[in-house]
XYZ file of C-alpha atoms in Angstrom:
604
model
C -49.673 24.150 -26.801
C -51.056 27.028 -28.889
C -50.481 30.621 -27.905
C -53.353 32.274 -26.133
C -54.126 35.958 -25.811
C -54.021 37.394 -22.270
C -57.351 37.247 -20.463
C -59.135 40.562 -19.907
C -59.256 41.435 -16.168
C -62.717 40.961 -14.682
C -63.225 44.603 -13.846
C -62.440 45.610 -17.483
C -64.346 42.918 -19.316
C -65.787 44.150 -22.610
C -66.024 42.276 -25.888
C -63.887 44.977 -27.549
C -61.022 44.445 -25.102
C -61.097 40.702 -25.859
C -60.834 41.451 -29.575
C -58.009 43.932 -28.974
C -56.080 41.347 -26.956
C -56.472 38.927 -29.872
C -55.286 41.534 -32.399
C -52.250 42.399 -30.252
C -51.385 38.682 -29.989
C -51.906 37.539 -33.590
C -51.560 40.860 -35.479
C -51.374 40.208 -39.238
C -52.312 36.518 -39.081
C -55.578 35.641 -40.899
C -58.768 35.827 -38.818
C -61.746 35.734 -41.221
C -62.129 34.218 -44.687
C -65.282 35.197 -46.647
C -66.037 33.463 -49.966
C -65.833 35.945 -52.868
C -66.761 33.545 -55.706
C -65.050 30.882 -57.859
C -63.212 29.403 -54.893
C -61.556 32.684 -53.852
C -61.772 34.333 -50.425
C -61.512 37.841 -49.015
C -59.372 37.602 -45.878
C -59.212 39.930 -42.852
C -56.251 39.796 -40.457
C -56.722 40.166 -36.729
C -55.474 43.767 -36.970
C -58.036 44.494 -39.750
C -60.748 42.775 -37.681
C -60.048 45.155 -34.777
C -59.779 48.295 -36.896
C -62.965 47.490 -38.810
C -64.880 46.999 -35.560
C -63.535 50.333 -34.309
C -64.623 52.126 -37.501
C -68.078 50.546 -37.264
C -68.397 51.656 -33.620
C -67.323 55.192 -34.483
C -69.818 55.323 -37.324
C -72.644 54.222 -35.040
C -71.717 56.898 -32.495
C -71.595 59.472 -35.283
C -75.147 58.403 -36.226
C -76.359 59.176 -32.733
C -76.416 55.657 -31.327
C -75.405 55.510 -27.685
C -74.631 52.994 -24.962
C -77.547 50.635 -24.402
C -79.302 51.330 -27.746
C -80.331 48.215 -29.677
C -78.981 47.696 -33.211
C -80.510 44.987 -35.404
C -78.761 42.444 -37.597
C -80.636 40.645 -40.373
C -78.010 38.558 -42.177
C -76.811 35.059 -42.816
C -73.530 34.162 -41.126
C -70.672 35.873 -42.977
C -67.530 37.885 -42.216
C -69.340 41.192 -42.450
C -71.827 39.995 -39.796
C -68.921 39.413 -37.433
C -67.452 42.837 -38.214
C -70.778 44.609 -37.704
C -71.565 42.594 -34.558
C -68.227 43.510 -32.966
C -68.719 47.096 -34.055
C -72.102 47.288 -32.332
C -70.716 45.869 -29.081
C -67.616 48.073 -29.284
C -69.930 51.085 -29.435
C -71.598 49.989 -26.212
C -74.831 49.219 -28.101
C -76.717 45.930 -27.924
C -76.593 43.560 -30.931
C -79.909 41.865 -31.802
C -79.786 39.341 -34.635
C -82.890 37.825 -36.214
C -83.195 34.367 -37.732
C -83.118 34.934 -41.484
C -84.779 31.561 -42.042
C -87.991 33.110 -40.719
C -90.379 34.778 -43.185
C -89.620 38.514 -43.644
C -92.768 39.489 -41.768
C -91.639 37.584 -38.641
C -88.143 39.074 -38.861
C -89.624 42.569 -38.987
C -91.920 41.732 -36.066
C -88.896 40.665 -34.017
C -87.020 43.835 -34.901
C -89.999 46.028 -34.028
C -90.260 44.302 -30.662
C -86.767 45.449 -29.658
C -86.961 48.919 -31.321
C -83.475 49.116 -32.886
C -81.855 52.481 -33.654
C -80.310 51.045 -36.851
C -80.360 47.769 -38.767
C -77.651 45.936 -40.702
C -79.080 43.901 -43.599
C -77.184 41.302 -45.627
C -77.861 42.346 -49.227
C -80.299 44.231 -51.531
C -82.606 41.246 -52.008
C -82.991 40.762 -48.261
C -83.509 44.494 -47.760
C -86.279 44.656 -50.375
C -88.092 41.717 -48.757
C -87.843 43.231 -45.295
C -88.996 46.641 -46.508
C -92.009 45.098 -48.180
C -92.757 43.447 -44.816
C -92.654 46.816 -43.017
C -89.015 47.447 -42.080
C -89.189 51.034 -43.425
C -91.810 51.801 -40.762
C -89.073 51.762 -38.151
C -87.633 54.878 -39.746
C -84.048 54.014 -38.788
C -80.833 53.879 -40.890
C -80.240 50.650 -42.849
C -76.702 49.508 -43.616
C -76.080 46.882 -46.317
C -73.312 44.391 -45.528
C -72.995 43.536 -49.250
C -74.198 45.238 -52.396
C -75.931 48.582 -52.978
C -79.492 49.873 -52.692
C -80.866 53.432 -52.777
C -82.620 53.164 -49.445
C -79.545 52.023 -47.537
C -75.938 52.971 -46.813
C -73.286 50.531 -48.098
C -70.955 48.946 -45.580
C -68.016 50.697 -47.237
C -69.724 54.122 -46.931
C -70.608 53.343 -43.340
C -66.995 52.402 -42.443
C -65.677 55.496 -44.219
C -67.868 57.619 -41.967
C -66.347 55.834 -38.992
C -62.847 56.507 -40.320
C -63.610 60.229 -40.470
C -65.033 60.217 -36.957
C -61.887 58.514 -35.587
C -59.651 60.951 -37.410
C -61.502 63.819 -35.755
C -61.484 62.144 -32.314
C -58.658 59.626 -31.917
C -59.572 58.872 -28.263
C -63.208 57.988 -29.039
C -62.903 54.201 -28.691
C -61.131 54.348 -25.317
C -63.699 56.802 -23.945
C -66.499 54.475 -25.090
C -64.850 51.547 -23.342
C -64.524 53.548 -20.139
C -68.279 54.166 -20.323
C -69.101 50.468 -20.496
C -69.433 48.340 -17.382
C -68.879 44.556 -17.595
C -72.499 44.211 -16.408
C -73.867 46.195 -19.359
C -75.774 44.225 -22.007
C -73.925 43.325 -25.231
C -76.252 40.882 -27.032
C -80.000 40.536 -27.212
C -80.750 36.906 -28.233
C -84.036 35.948 -29.776
C -84.882 32.507 -28.428
C -86.234 30.009 -30.906
C -89.570 29.632 -29.152
C -89.930 25.824 -29.172
C -92.512 25.837 -26.379
C -94.171 29.209 -26.752
C -93.774 32.759 -27.906
C -90.157 33.782 -28.566
C -88.467 35.785 -25.807
C -85.432 38.049 -26.077
C -82.606 37.378 -23.649
C -80.057 40.028 -22.629
C -76.458 38.865 -22.125
C -73.776 41.116 -20.594
C -70.188 41.677 -21.606
C -69.067 39.908 -18.422
C -71.266 36.870 -19.085
C -69.826 36.562 -22.613
C -66.218 36.827 -21.514
C -66.739 34.529 -18.532
C -68.184 31.967 -20.893
C -65.282 32.391 -23.339
C -62.823 31.692 -20.459
C -64.332 28.193 -20.320
C -62.885 27.496 -23.799
C -59.094 27.316 -23.489
C -59.036 24.621 -20.767
C -61.543 22.454 -22.698
C -60.600 22.780 -26.381
C -57.063 22.237 -27.815
C -57.441 24.823 -30.599
C -55.360 27.813 -31.661
C -53.926 29.999 -34.421
C -52.813 27.101 -36.617
C -56.266 25.531 -36.674
C -59.420 26.583 -38.551
C -63.199 26.431 -38.148
C -65.752 26.141 -40.972
C -68.984 27.888 -39.970
C -72.532 27.973 -41.351
C -74.956 27.975 -38.396
C -77.329 30.971 -37.998
C -75.698 33.787 -36.021
C -78.906 34.448 -34.132
C -78.267 31.170 -32.290
C -75.999 31.013 -29.254
C -73.948 28.061 -30.539
C -72.834 30.023 -33.592
C -72.607 33.427 -31.892
C -70.754 32.429 -28.757
C -68.693 29.413 -29.806
C -67.893 30.074 -33.475
C -67.677 33.853 -33.328
C -66.704 35.084 -29.859
C -64.803 32.042 -28.532
C -62.746 31.923 -31.754
C -61.584 35.471 -30.931
C -60.512 34.379 -27.419
C -58.588 31.392 -28.838
C -57.239 32.982 -32.028
C -58.781 30.403 -34.353
C -59.241 31.561 -38.006
C -62.810 31.247 -39.268
C -63.821 30.218 -42.806
C -67.407 30.977 -43.850
C -69.408 28.429 -45.833
C -71.395 29.354 -48.933
C -74.099 26.886 -47.919
C -74.856 23.230 -47.307
C -74.677 22.367 -51.027
C -71.060 23.608 -51.175
C -70.030 22.172 -47.824
C -68.703 18.788 -48.974
C -66.167 20.555 -51.205
C -65.409 23.182 -48.541
C -64.676 20.505 -45.941
C -62.051 19.041 -48.292
C -60.490 22.401 -49.192
C -60.611 24.201 -45.808
C -59.817 21.015 -43.860
C -61.147 22.403 -40.548
C -59.823 21.235 -37.217
C -63.056 22.384 -35.555
C -66.472 21.702 -37.021
C -69.803 22.229 -35.272
C -73.036 21.065 -36.834
C -76.539 20.236 -35.571
C -77.583 16.571 -35.310
C -79.500 16.819 -38.603
C -76.245 17.419 -40.520
C -74.507 14.512 -38.791
C -77.570 12.355 -39.477
C -77.320 13.290 -43.194
C -73.602 12.454 -43.240
C -74.334 9.118 -41.592
C -77.171 8.388 -44.012
C -74.930 9.248 -46.966
C -72.165 6.944 -45.741
C -74.420 3.975 -45.002
C -76.446 4.356 -48.197
C -73.216 4.374 -50.202
C -71.960 1.293 -48.377
C -75.151 -0.602 -49.219
C -74.411 -0.110 -52.928
C -70.902 -1.612 -52.656
C -70.065 -5.255 -53.477
C -70.615 -7.786 -50.689
C -66.876 -8.078 -49.743
C -66.632 -4.287 -49.289
C -69.809 -4.205 -47.174
C -68.492 -7.062 -45.041
C -65.147 -5.274 -44.520
C -66.952 -2.048 -43.474
C -69.234 -3.737 -40.952
C -66.380 -5.841 -39.513
C -64.441 -2.624 -39.059
C -67.421 -0.935 -37.469
C -67.667 -3.748 -34.942
C -63.986 -3.400 -34.049
C -64.278 0.377 -33.842
C -67.324 0.103 -31.632
C -65.477 -2.219 -29.231
C -62.537 0.195 -29.046
C -64.888 3.111 -28.431
C -66.686 1.202 -25.649
C -63.374 0.414 -24.000
C -62.357 4.068 -24.052
C -65.740 5.141 -22.618
C -65.356 2.615 -19.813
C -61.847 3.825 -18.997
C -60.075 0.622 -20.077
C -57.612 -0.262 -22.807
C -58.867 -2.211 -25.845
C -57.426 -5.709 -26.178
C -54.218 -6.115 -28.248
C -56.273 -7.855 -31.016
C -58.738 -4.934 -31.168
C -55.900 -2.396 -31.290
C -54.124 -4.231 -34.128
C -57.366 -4.774 -36.071
C -58.396 -1.153 -35.620
C -55.125 0.065 -37.143
C -55.886 -1.976 -40.260
C -59.547 -0.904 -40.544
C -58.646 2.718 -39.833
C -56.126 2.755 -42.692
C -58.283 0.739 -45.094
C -61.773 2.174 -44.389
C -62.237 4.857 -41.782
C -59.479 7.271 -42.855
C -61.155 7.487 -46.279
C -64.494 8.419 -44.667
C -62.827 11.052 -42.484
C -61.012 12.322 -45.580
C -64.378 13.302 -47.022
C -64.671 15.698 -44.084
C -61.223 17.148 -44.656
C -59.233 14.587 -42.695
C -58.051 17.150 -40.111
C -60.995 17.422 -37.706
C -59.817 17.152 -34.125
C -62.939 18.539 -32.475
C -66.227 17.448 -34.101
C -69.103 18.825 -32.100
C -72.846 18.477 -32.242
C -74.822 21.514 -31.150
C -78.218 23.227 -31.205
C -80.261 20.067 -30.421
C -79.900 16.703 -28.660
C -77.850 14.037 -30.458
C -78.989 10.425 -30.652
C -76.778 8.047 -28.687
C -76.484 5.496 -31.507
C -75.396 8.236 -33.894
C -72.681 9.334 -31.500
C -71.492 5.747 -31.136
C -71.240 5.331 -34.903
C -68.966 8.368 -35.348
C -66.889 7.330 -32.349
C -66.407 3.897 -33.966
C -65.020 5.433 -37.183
C -62.485 7.516 -35.256
C -64.431 10.786 -35.283
C -66.062 11.051 -31.841
C -68.781 13.695 -31.754
C -68.398 15.874 -28.727
C -71.828 16.729 -27.474
C -72.312 19.654 -25.150
C -75.105 21.736 -23.722
C -76.004 25.388 -23.830
C -79.029 27.622 -23.917
C -79.705 31.285 -24.559
C -80.343 31.964 -20.900
C -77.313 30.084 -19.546
C -74.538 30.168 -22.159
C -72.561 27.123 -23.309
C -71.904 25.381 -19.992
C -71.483 21.616 -20.278
C -69.214 19.627 -22.621
C -67.961 16.088 -22.993
C -64.244 15.881 -22.213
C -62.292 15.230 -25.433
C -60.261 12.565 -23.672
C -63.268 10.592 -22.514
C -66.578 11.473 -24.184
C -69.607 9.384 -23.247
C -72.087 8.932 -26.099
C -75.580 9.987 -25.022
C -74.298 12.254 -22.267
C -73.906 16.040 -22.604
C -70.682 15.792 -20.604
C -69.396 17.584 -17.523
C -69.797 21.193 -16.388
C -67.155 23.556 -17.753
C -64.846 25.483 -15.435
C -66.804 28.020 -13.419
C -70.187 26.341 -13.957
C -72.213 24.883 -11.080
C -74.951 22.346 -11.710
C -77.518 20.598 -9.526
C -80.898 18.934 -9.874
C -84.140 20.191 -8.359
C -86.309 17.856 -6.339
C -88.242 16.864 -9.471
C -85.043 16.323 -11.527
C -84.838 19.655 -13.414
C -81.321 20.752 -14.373
C -80.296 23.975 -12.574
C -77.248 26.134 -13.443
C -75.255 28.839 -11.678
C -72.292 30.904 -12.841
C -71.121 34.245 -14.239
C -72.192 33.271 -17.754
C -75.916 33.319 -17.048
C -78.036 35.883 -18.882
C -79.246 39.068 -17.245
C -82.918 38.513 -17.985
C -85.594 38.707 -20.658
C -85.979 42.019 -22.463
C -88.752 44.060 -20.817
C -90.204 40.946 -19.141
C -89.383 40.822 -15.420
C -92.058 38.224 -14.714
C -90.611 35.713 -17.201
C -87.121 36.441 -15.850
C -88.209 35.764 -12.258
C -89.769 32.460 -13.375
C -86.410 31.044 -14.581
C -83.873 32.871 -12.380
C -84.441 32.021 -8.734
C -81.906 32.558 -5.943
C -79.114 32.827 -8.490
C -79.973 29.484 -10.146
C -81.228 29.197 -13.697
C -84.083 26.676 -14.074
C -83.417 25.260 -17.531
C -86.636 23.380 -18.127
C -84.583 20.277 -19.008
C -84.921 17.088 -16.949
C -81.610 15.379 -16.252
C -79.608 12.811 -14.325
C -76.020 13.116 -13.073
C -73.992 9.941 -12.795
C -71.338 9.059 -10.236
C -68.564 10.407 -12.465
C -70.240 13.790 -12.858
C -71.553 13.294 -16.419
C -74.917 14.898 -17.087
C -77.629 13.042 -19.039
C -80.702 14.885 -20.387
C -83.833 12.796 -20.139
C -86.345 15.247 -21.651
C -88.018 18.643 -21.554
C -90.111 19.345 -18.496
C -92.872 20.911 -20.597
C -92.786 18.124 -23.206
C -93.343 15.311 -20.760
C -96.069 12.893 -21.907
C -98.213 11.523 -19.113
C -100.398 8.723 -20.418
C -103.985 8.206 -19.199
C -102.720 5.525 -16.788
C -100.210 7.936 -15.241
C -97.041 6.604 -16.891
C -94.439 9.325 -17.659
C -92.722 9.260 -21.054
C -89.996 11.612 -22.335
C -90.551 11.819 -26.086
C -87.138 13.241 -27.038
C -85.344 10.053 -25.875
C -87.572 7.815 -27.982
C -87.527 10.136 -30.993
C -83.738 10.036 -30.843
C -83.767 6.268 -31.441
C -85.102 6.899 -34.979
C -82.206 9.178 -35.965
C -80.169 6.317 -37.415
C -82.981 5.223 -39.741
C -82.273 6.657 -43.218
C -85.951 6.514 -44.186
C -87.047 8.642 -41.216
C -86.705 12.386 -41.717
C -88.718 13.717 -38.763
C -90.727 12.094 -35.976
C -92.995 13.352 -33.212
C -94.585 11.289 -30.485
C -98.135 11.796 -29.199
C -99.881 10.376 -26.182
C -100.390 12.953 -23.440
C -103.489 11.887 -21.460
C -104.033 9.140 -24.017
C -104.090 5.344 -23.473
C -101.062 4.642 -25.656
C -98.221 6.293 -27.577
C -98.619 7.149 -31.265
C -96.269 8.835 -33.721
C -96.278 10.919 -36.869
C -93.362 10.625 -39.305
C -92.036 12.419 -42.344
C -89.762 10.532 -44.700
C -86.536 11.189 -46.625
C -87.568 10.615 -50.267
C -83.960 10.109 -51.409
C -83.582 7.312 -48.887
C -86.862 5.768 -50.077
C -85.396 5.624 -53.587
C -81.934 4.330 -52.515
C -83.612 1.596 -50.423
C -85.549 0.476 -53.460
C -88.933 1.325 -51.984
C -90.072 3.727 -54.729
C -88.783 4.628 -58.210
C -86.595 7.690 -58.691
C -88.551 10.905 -59.164
C -91.509 9.806 -57.047
C -93.151 12.857 -55.426
C -92.941 13.024 -51.642
C -96.710 12.720 -51.153
C -96.848 9.652 -53.355
C -93.784 8.064 -51.703
C -95.359 8.539 -48.280
C -98.379 6.448 -49.342
C -96.373 3.735 -51.145
C -97.078 0.253 -49.661
C -93.332 -0.544 -49.541
C -92.629 2.600 -47.546
C -95.486 1.872 -45.134
C -94.215 -1.692 -44.603
C -90.624 -0.542 -44.066
C -91.820 2.001 -41.475
C -93.735 -0.777 -39.680
C -90.500 -2.779 -39.508
C -88.605 0.263 -38.194
C -91.240 0.963 -35.496
C -91.229 -2.705 -34.433
C -87.417 -2.657 -34.200
C -87.463 0.507 -32.006
C -90.309 -0.841 -29.883
C -88.173 -3.804 -28.842
C -85.871 -1.296 -27.084
C -88.711 0.312 -25.107
C -90.766 -0.469 -22.052
C -94.250 -1.695 -22.907
C -95.922 1.590 -21.889
C -93.499 3.545 -24.147
C -94.088 1.456 -27.284
C -95.641 3.079 -30.344
C -98.980 1.409 -31.105
C -100.055 3.445 -34.140
C -98.395 5.820 -36.576
C -98.995 7.931 -39.663
C -96.572 9.013 -42.417
C -97.247 12.596 -43.504
C -97.258 13.613 -47.163
C -95.101 16.656 -46.368
C -92.377 17.751 -43.931
C -92.755 19.794 -40.760
C -91.642 23.305 -41.687
C -90.808 26.759 -40.369
C -93.413 28.267 -42.734
C -96.188 26.215 -41.162
C -95.066 27.283 -37.691
C -94.169 23.670 -36.766
C -90.385 24.165 -36.597
C -88.276 26.822 -34.927
C -85.437 28.477 -36.901
C -83.066 25.989 -35.206
C -85.225 23.090 -36.401
C -86.794 22.202 -33.075
C -90.368 20.979 -33.108
C -93.165 23.230 -31.880
C -95.220 20.311 -30.621
C -98.350 22.295 -29.821
C -98.427 23.748 -33.315
C -97.960 20.328 -34.909
C -100.874 18.937 -32.920
C -103.025 21.918 -33.873
C -102.174 21.576 -37.572
C -102.717 17.806 -37.547
C -105.978 17.656 -35.658
C -107.541 15.221 -38.149
C -104.514 12.936 -38.151
C -104.495 12.895 -34.317
C -108.180 11.984 -34.256
C -107.468 9.081 -36.626
C -104.692 7.838 -34.375
C -106.996 7.999 -31.365
C -110.426 7.038 -32.719
C -113.295 8.128 -30.527
C -111.372 11.103 -29.208
C -112.706 14.282 -30.726
C -110.035 16.478 -29.188
C -106.508 16.275 -27.916
C -105.728 19.237 -25.705
């Protein structure tokens, strides 16, 4: 079992004290690895991590920032983000990160909404874009995490100011910590706004540390492991699990240069812990199956035979029984001949492969389980923390797992998932009415509809606000049906329609690379042209018919359209975490909707 740092006593819980416990446990061992170009990395030890956070906190205090002040962060996920983030929280200030995938104007709007006293920005290019969008109007100090620009202080200059402040007042950090109560806010999350205007959620030091205490009993990770990270730090999965929980467990973090570099990074870093949203796992699956289709017939046959054996072994494990001796023996062969090579493309050392940020399709989970890389799906939300996870010893594909230690769950009378525990958020920033709507009698009303089976596994059935009620009163949860399309390489995105309508319809976007590899269109065909191609339309009809056979009659898709573009953040149809804003899609596609429901002039 890996060493763990001592837990911070409840009455002294601050994020800084958790970092200090980690530094005192792992000292000079590596903590953070930031790419510096040409395959090289700049590495910070745990001791350097702690001292840098202290210097950043001292510099903020020297700049007049006090306990409870908000400090903004506008940066991709990188080591300097972690260092600044921990510095902000060490100073007793509140760290508010924006989604850098949003247009600069929306980032500035989010920053203005929380009135930060200072803002950390990733690099000169990002700073110039934000200043053109109105960042300078805030009139607060800007600190660049990388590079130089006249209108900002460099990170090195900023830390040097902190060094001077600590030299003049060696007891500063301890006095700051004594000022901070565990109930004080540490992070201000900007929710992704899938069903309405974004809200900002305040999370306390105590909630963060209580949530981090859920980690050691659930995840067998430690100082000799590694995590490769790339998710946006404004999102709770990245911020809590891959930043703060890694401090609690002493896991070194390697930062990715981006999705295009990730295949090589997986092979070089060889992470033991890798968290990605379903879209990344879908792409990996699509890449694997597309490649298999190009192989000679004997190779394809070997792969699919192995997949059948792996699926049977996975089913046996999920049902709590031992696979038959024949399955065990066959699986050893297929694992050595086929599956180990596939896992090798992901580094070959992953022990915890997790899907986060959005629901995972059950068929997709079963595929990865069959090849010996079970995806552990969990559940979290800005307002509640990361609270439910599939047990590593017995994951159930399609389920989000069981509540973590210290988390209580129950269902409301109408089937909504409710949560209770120390890790719940404190409330929405300056919005008591919205807070009261979701926090009632100590229970968080998640907005997710769920079922809990006899073994305590939780199954999400849909979003309460996204429920489709057809004109004949039938209730349909679109997320479940949309998830069935995730294993189809041709399908990029899908959204169901049908609220108050006589039948279900769908709009699709396609993966143009898959259209080429499937032989439906020639290479180089533009997306708009590929979407209209007869072969693509016919293949989509076959896909819809195949999915319809798995559905009740009232759930079946009667009509569909393939769009000549993708849903996008820029159009307002996707959140920064790639969730659909259904209302916005319907608004943007009014003509398409009217074509799918002829005779209906409007769809509210």
